[in-house]
Structures are given as C-alpha cells and as structure tokens.
Amino acid sequence: MAVNREAPRRSMAGRALALLGVFDAAHPRLKLTELARRADLPLATVHRLAGELVSWGALERDAEGYFSIGLRLWEAATLAPVAGRLREIALPFMQDLYETTRENIHLAVHDGFDALYVEKLSGHRSVPVISRIGARLPMHATGVGKALLARADPEFVRRYLARPLPRVTRYTITERARLARELRATAERGYALTNEEMTLGSCSVAVAIPADGHEPAGALGIVVHSVRTDLHRLVPDLRAAADGIARRLEAAHRAVHVT
C-alpha cells in the first residue's frame, strides 16, 4: 500500500509497534520493502527502526535479508500472565488428554474478536490443522472460539454477530441467526462442536474453563479426524480437565492474595 502522508504522525514507539505488528502466521518472514508497505511507513524510517529492533533482539535478519520476530521478543511475551500462569497450570491436564486421545489438544483465550491459541499438543496420529501457539483464528469457526463466545458478555456477542463473518470452509457458519442459535445450544449443553468449519477433514469439541467472573478463563478443546471419533464421548474427560484447571487457577489466585 502507498504511504498515507495525510495520516496523523505516529510516535517512534507507535512506528516500532506498527512494524512488529505486520508479522502474522501468513507473513512470518518479510523483506525490508514489505515491512515498509505493510506498516505504511517510509522505507528510510523502516530501515532505521528495523536495525534498532535487530540490535535489541526483537527482530532477526537472515542471510537473505528477510526479517522475522526475534527470540528476545518471544522471551518477553512468555511473561504475559495468560502465557504463564494459565498455560503452566493447564499443561499437565492437556498432557493427560493427549495421552488418552493422541489428538490435537488446544488451549485458547478470548482476545478481541479472535480465539488466541496459547498452547497446543499434538502427535504423529493427530489430524493436520492450521492452529499453532500464538495463532489467532475466527471464534465462530473453531470449537474453542464457540465455547468462549457462548459464555461471553451478550453485548460482545451482539457486536461479534454484527461483523462480517468470514467463511473459512464451505461448512463455516456465516449466517448470523444460525450462529446465534448454535451459541445458545452450546451454552445449554455446556460444550461446543465444529464439523469441518475451520479445516476440512477435522471436527472438534471444546469447553470453557470456569472462572469466578462471567467470562471464562479460557477454553480447552480437542480436534480429531471427522470420520474417526464420536465427539460426545470426549466431553466428560474434557470437562474434568477444564474443572481441574479452574480449581488450580483459583488456588493460585488465593495463594497470591494470602502472601
């Protein structure tokens, strides 16, 4: 895109953040000119900022001139509470689920209008899926996303349904009334289901992780081959894991306040 010289001038910090924000799952490596175009910044500014970010470790530059997110930025990101306490507490329960199913086990939280994946376990038998740690996927097309939406504040759900709903596969629910009915059914039965709505050949089941407030602490899901598993039989183990995570989170919260 062309640089918009009429836009309000951004601070140096704002420009640096804009530069870091252009990377995503589809664009993990970018040339300098691509950085400038996607960040809507002058090439000279990007050249200077990128050099400073490489020196600090927020970006890395390879021999071919491609930039990617640096290890120091990843290290800083692991200090975020959701990547620390929730992930640390959930991992043993996720490992138990993986040992039982040998399928993809997902842990996600609600961030904006996306399901943000903070942990994932999978193996050689697991169905191939596009999710990865740090990925953002549409809430209406994923099991963990539907589980979170079904427990979200009604005003948030209204705003979500008012947005365009992208169709990821031909089975993705994009009709607002139908999605609203699906969310009500999810809330009533206590777990979410998908059928090839995010990835062809896979389906999923997910539950919200209970929390003291109205909003859940996150969602836990299992993604399996569409033709191989009865999703409903996975619900008891999934619920037990989510309840276990919730109890550990509450205990950790009490311990912090006691000390």
PDB file of N, CA and C in Angstrom, residues 69-120:
ATOM      1  N   ILE A  69      10.465 -12.325  13.665  1.00  0.00           N
ATOM      2  CA  ILE A  69      10.401 -11.993  15.095  1.00  0.00           C
ATOM      3  C   ILE A  69      11.582 -12.625  15.820  1.00  0.00           C
ATOM      4  N   GLY A  70      12.223 -11.852  16.698  1.00  0.00           N
ATOM      5  CA  GLY A  70      13.408 -12.312  17.412  1.00  0.00           C
ATOM      6  C   GLY A  70      13.096 -13.030  18.706  1.00  0.00           C
ATOM      7  N   LEU A  71      14.078 -13.746  19.200  1.00  0.00           N
ATOM      8  CA  LEU A  71      13.899 -14.541  20.408  1.00  0.00           C
ATOM      9  C   LEU A  71      13.667 -13.681  21.643  1.00  0.00           C
ATOM     10  N   ARG A  72      14.258 -12.489  21.683  1.00  0.00           N
ATOM     11  CA  ARG A  72      14.073 -11.670  22.877  1.00  0.00           C
ATOM     12  C   ARG A  72      12.629 -11.211  23.019  1.00  0.00           C
ATOM     13  N   LEU A  73      11.978 -10.954  21.893  1.00  0.00           N
ATOM     14  CA  LEU A  73      10.567 -10.577  21.942  1.00  0.00           C
ATOM     15  C   LEU A  73       9.724 -11.765  22.398  1.00  0.00           C
ATOM     16  N   TRP A  74      10.052 -12.955  21.895  1.00  0.00           N
ATOM     17  CA  TRP A  74       9.355 -14.169  22.343  1.00  0.00           C
ATOM     18  C   TRP A  74       9.556 -14.373  23.844  1.00  0.00           C
ATOM     19  N   GLU A  75      10.789 -14.157  24.324  1.00  0.00           N
ATOM     20  CA  GLU A  75      11.083 -14.317  25.745  1.00  0.00           C
ATOM     21  C   GLU A  75      10.233 -13.369  26.586  1.00  0.00           C
ATOM     22  N   ALA A  76      10.104 -12.121  26.125  1.00  0.00           N
ATOM     23  CA  ALA A  76       9.287 -11.154  26.849  1.00  0.00           C
ATOM     24  C   ALA A  76       7.817 -11.565  26.833  1.00  0.00           C
ATOM     25  N   ALA A  77       7.354 -12.115  25.702  1.00  0.00           N
ATOM     26  CA  ALA A  77       5.955 -12.499  25.583  1.00  0.00           C
ATOM     27  C   ALA A  77       5.584 -13.628  26.532  1.00  0.00           C
ATOM     28  N   THR A  78       6.540 -14.498  26.857  1.00  0.00           N
ATOM     29  CA  THR A  78       6.244 -15.605  27.766  1.00  0.00           C
ATOM     30  C   THR A  78       5.957 -15.126  29.184  1.00  0.00           C
ATOM     31  N   LEU A  79       6.264 -13.858  29.486  1.00  0.00           N
ATOM     32  CA  LEU A  79       5.989 -13.316  30.817  1.00  0.00           C
ATOM     33  C   LEU A  79       4.556 -12.840  30.963  1.00  0.00           C
ATOM     34  N   ALA A  80       3.811 -12.774  29.860  1.00  0.00           N
ATOM     35  CA  ALA A  80       2.408 -12.368  29.938  1.00  0.00           C
ATOM     36  C   ALA A  80       1.639 -13.362  30.800  1.00  0.00           C
ATOM     37  N   PRO A  81       0.732 -12.891  31.685  1.00  0.00           N
ATOM     38  CA  PRO A  81       0.036 -13.803  32.602  1.00  0.00           C
ATOM     39  C   PRO A  81      -0.642 -14.971  31.914  1.00  0.00           C
ATOM     40  N   VAL A  82      -1.291 -14.721  30.745  1.00  0.00           N
ATOM     41  CA  VAL A  82      -2.009 -15.812  30.094  1.00  0.00           C
ATOM     42  C   VAL A  82      -1.049 -16.867  29.583  1.00  0.00           C
ATOM     43  N   ALA A  83       0.156 -16.463  29.167  1.00  0.00           N
ATOM     44  CA  ALA A  83       1.135 -17.420  28.673  1.00  0.00           C
ATOM     45  C   ALA A  83       1.887 -18.076  29.817  1.00  0.00           C
ATOM     46  N   GLY A  84       1.783 -17.491  31.012  1.00  0.00           N
ATOM     47  CA  GLY A  84       2.480 -18.034  32.158  1.00  0.00           C
ATOM     48  C   GLY A  84       1.598 -18.890  33.027  1.00  0.00           C
ATOM     49  N   ARG A  85       0.776 -18.241  33.876  1.00  0.00           N
ATOM     50  CA  ARG A  85       0.001 -18.986  34.861  1.00  0.00           C
ATOM     51  C   ARG A  85      -0.986 -19.949  34.220  1.00  0.00           C
ATOM     52  N   LEU A  86      -1.815 -19.475  33.285  1.00  0.00           N
ATOM     53  CA  LEU A  86      -2.822 -20.352  32.680  1.00  0.00           C
ATOM     54  C   LEU A  86      -2.163 -21.512  31.943  1.00  0.00           C
ATOM     55  N   ARG A  87      -1.189 -21.205  31.114  1.00  0.00           N
ATOM     56  CA  ARG A  87      -0.519 -22.253  30.338  1.00  0.00           C
ATOM     57  C   ARG A  87       0.179 -23.256  31.249  1.00  0.00           C
ATOM     58  N   GLU A  88       0.871 -22.766  32.255  1.00  0.00           N
ATOM     59  CA  GLU A  88       1.602 -23.642  33.174  1.00  0.00           C
ATOM     60  C   GLU A  88       0.656 -24.573  33.924  1.00  0.00           C
ATOM     61  N   ILE A  89      -0.458 -24.037  34.389  1.00  0.00           N
ATOM     62  CA  ILE A  89      -1.427 -24.843  35.130  1.00  0.00           C
ATOM     63  C   ILE A  89      -2.137 -25.830  34.213  1.00  0.00           C
ATOM     64  N   ALA A  90      -2.430 -25.393  32.979  1.00  0.00           N
ATOM     65  CA  ALA A  90      -3.204 -26.238  32.065  1.00  0.00           C
ATOM     66  C   ALA A  90      -2.398 -27.380  31.462  1.00  0.00           C
ATOM     67  N   LEU A  91      -1.097 -27.203  31.308  1.00  0.00           N
ATOM     68  CA  LEU A  91      -0.295 -28.188  30.570  1.00  0.00           C
ATOM     69  C   LEU A  91      -0.423 -29.619  31.092  1.00  0.00           C
ATOM     70  N   PRO A  92      -0.337 -29.881  32.408  1.00  0.00           N
ATOM     71  CA  PRO A  92      -0.482 -31.271  32.866  1.00  0.00           C
ATOM     72  C   PRO A  92      -1.823 -31.892  32.489  1.00  0.00           C
ATOM     73  N   PHE A  93      -2.885 -31.107  32.559  1.00  0.00           N
ATOM     74  CA  PHE A  93      -4.210 -31.605  32.183  1.00  0.00           C
ATOM     75  C   PHE A  93      -4.281 -31.857  30.675  1.00  0.00           C
ATOM     76  N   MET A  94      -3.655 -30.991  29.900  1.00  0.00           N
ATOM     77  CA  MET A  94      -3.609 -31.179  28.457  1.00  0.00           C
ATOM     78  C   MET A  94      -2.817 -32.432  28.091  1.00  0.00           C
ATOM     79  N   GLN A  95      -1.746 -32.665  28.821  1.00  0.00           N
ATOM     80  CA  GLN A  95      -0.934 -33.861  28.559  1.00  0.00           C
ATOM     81  C   GLN A  95      -1.725 -35.130  28.856  1.00  0.00           C
ATOM     82  N   ASP A  96      -2.522 -35.104  29.919  1.00  0.00           N
ATOM     83  CA  ASP A  96      -3.375 -36.262  30.227  1.00  0.00           C
ATOM     84  C   ASP A  96      -4.376 -36.501  29.097  1.00  0.00           C
ATOM     85  N   LEU A  97      -4.978 -35.421  28.580  1.00  0.00           N
ATOM     86  CA  LEU A  97      -5.925 -35.560  27.478  1.00  0.00           C
ATOM     87  C   LEU A  97      -5.239 -36.103  26.225  1.00  0.00           C
ATOM     88  N   TYR A  98      -4.029 -35.632  25.969  1.00  0.00           N
ATOM     89  CA  TYR A  98      -3.308 -36.110  24.793  1.00  0.00           C
ATOM     90  C   TYR A  98      -2.971 -37.600  24.935  1.00  0.00           C
ATOM     91  N   GLU A  99      -2.540 -38.019  26.117  1.00  0.00           N
ATOM     92  CA  GLU A  99      -2.209 -39.426  26.332  1.00  0.00           C
ATOM     93  C   GLU A  99      -3.432 -40.315  26.099  1.00  0.00           C
ATOM     94  N   THR A 100      -4.611 -39.792  26.419  1.00  0.00           N
ATOM     95  CA  THR A 100      -5.845 -40.557  26.247  1.00  0.00           C
ATOM     96  C   THR A 100      -6.288 -40.607  24.792  1.00  0.00           C
ATOM     97  N   THR A 101      -6.123 -39.490  24.066  1.00  0.00           N
ATOM     98  CA  THR A 101      -6.697 -39.380  22.723  1.00  0.00           C
ATOM     99  C   THR A 101      -5.692 -39.450  21.585  1.00  0.00           C
ATOM    100  N   ARG A 102      -4.439 -39.007  21.851  1.00  0.00           N
ATOM    101  CA  ARG A 102      -3.412 -38.877  20.799  1.00  0.00           C
ATOM    102  C   ARG A 102      -3.865 -37.921  19.698  1.00  0.00           C
ATOM    103  N   GLU A 103      -4.699 -36.955  20.072  1.00  0.00           N
ATOM    104  CA  GLU A 103      -5.202 -35.980  19.112  1.00  0.00           C
ATOM    105  C   GLU A 103      -4.740 -34.576  19.501  1.00  0.00           C
ATOM    106  N   ASN A 104      -5.081 -33.591  18.678  1.00  0.00           N
ATOM    107  CA  ASN A 104      -4.729 -32.202  18.964  1.00  0.00           C
ATOM    108  C   ASN A 104      -5.477 -31.707  20.196  1.00  0.00           C
ATOM    109  N   ILE A 105      -4.729 -31.152  21.141  1.00  0.00           N
ATOM    110  CA  ILE A 105      -5.316 -30.556  22.331  1.00  0.00           C
ATOM    111  C   ILE A 105      -4.996 -29.063  22.302  1.00  0.00           C
ATOM    112  N   HIS A 106      -6.027 -28.232  22.381  1.00  0.00           N
ATOM    113  CA  HIS A 106      -5.871 -26.786  22.253  1.00  0.00           C
ATOM    114  C   HIS A 106      -6.271 -26.062  23.534  1.00  0.00           C
ATOM    115  N   LEU A 107      -5.510 -25.029  23.855  1.00  0.00           N
ATOM    116  CA  LEU A 107      -5.860 -24.102  24.929  1.00  0.00           C
ATOM    117  C   LEU A 107      -5.902 -22.710  24.307  1.00  0.00           C
ATOM    118  N   ALA A 108      -7.029 -22.021  24.446  1.00  0.00           N
ATOM    119  CA  ALA A 108      -7.182 -20.707  23.822  1.00  0.00           C
ATOM    120  C   ALA A 108      -7.862 -19.743  24.775  1.00  0.00           C
ATOM    121  N   VAL A 109      -7.637 -18.456  24.525  1.00  0.00           N
ATOM    122  CA  VAL A 109      -8.302 -17.404  25.283  1.00  0.00           C
ATOM    123  C   VAL A 109      -8.964 -16.454  24.295  1.00  0.00           C
ATOM    124  N   HIS A 110      -9.885 -15.672  24.815  1.00  0.00           N
ATOM    125  CA  HIS A 110     -10.612 -14.675  24.016  1.00  0.00           C
ATOM    126  C   HIS A 110      -9.781 -13.383  24.026  1.00  0.00           C
ATOM    127  N   ASP A 111      -9.379 -12.916  22.846  1.00  0.00           N
ATOM    128  CA  ASP A 111      -8.629 -11.663  22.731  1.00  0.00           C
ATOM    129  C   ASP A 111      -9.208 -10.863  21.571  1.00  0.00           C
ATOM    130  N   GLY A 112      -9.928  -9.813  21.889  1.00  0.00           N
ATOM    131  CA  GLY A 112     -10.620  -9.076  20.843  1.00  0.00           C
ATOM    132  C   GLY A 112     -11.699  -9.952  20.232  1.00  0.00           C
ATOM    133  N   PHE A 113     -11.736  -9.992  18.905  1.00  0.00           N
ATOM    134  CA  PHE A 113     -12.712 -10.837  18.207  1.00  0.00           C
ATOM    135  C   PHE A 113     -12.110 -12.173  17.787  1.00  0.00           C
ATOM    136  N   ASP A 114     -10.966 -12.537  18.363  1.00  0.00           N
ATOM    137  CA  ASP A 114     -10.271 -13.764  17.963  1.00  0.00           C
ATOM    138  C   ASP A 114     -10.164 -14.753  19.113  1.00  0.00           C
ATOM    139  N   ALA A 115      -9.955 -16.009  18.747  1.00  0.00           N
ATOM    140  CA  ALA A 115      -9.510 -17.012  19.694  1.00  0.00           C
ATOM    141  C   ALA A 115      -7.990 -17.058  19.575  1.00  0.00           C
ATOM    142  N   LEU A 116      -7.300 -16.732  20.647  1.00  0.00           N
ATOM    143  CA  LEU A 116      -5.837 -16.714  20.660  1.00  0.00           C
ATOM    144  C   LEU A 116      -5.342 -18.023  21.275  1.00  0.00           C
ATOM    145  N   TYR A 117      -4.574 -18.784  20.512  1.00  0.00           N
ATOM    146  CA  TYR A 117      -4.096 -20.090  20.968  1.00  0.00           C
ATOM    147  C   TYR A 117      -2.816 -19.916  21.778  1.00  0.00           C
ATOM    148  N   VAL A 118      -2.861 -20.321  23.052  1.00  0.00           N
ATOM    149  CA  VAL A 118      -1.704 -20.135  23.925  1.00  0.00           C
ATOM    150  C   VAL A 118      -0.956 -21.439  24.176  1.00  0.00           C
ATOM    151  N   GLU A 119      -1.542 -22.579  23.836  1.00  0.00           N
ATOM    152  CA  GLU A 119      -0.831 -23.855  23.936  1.00  0.00           C
ATOM    153  C   GLU A 119      -1.497 -24.871  23.032  1.00  0.00           C
ATOM    154  N   LYS A 120      -0.701 -25.808  22.545  1.00  0.00           N
ATOM    155  CA  LYS A 120      -1.210 -26.864  21.669  1.00  0.00           C
ATOM    156  C   LYS A 120      -0.337 -28.099  21.842  1.00  0.00           C
TER     157      LYS A 120
END
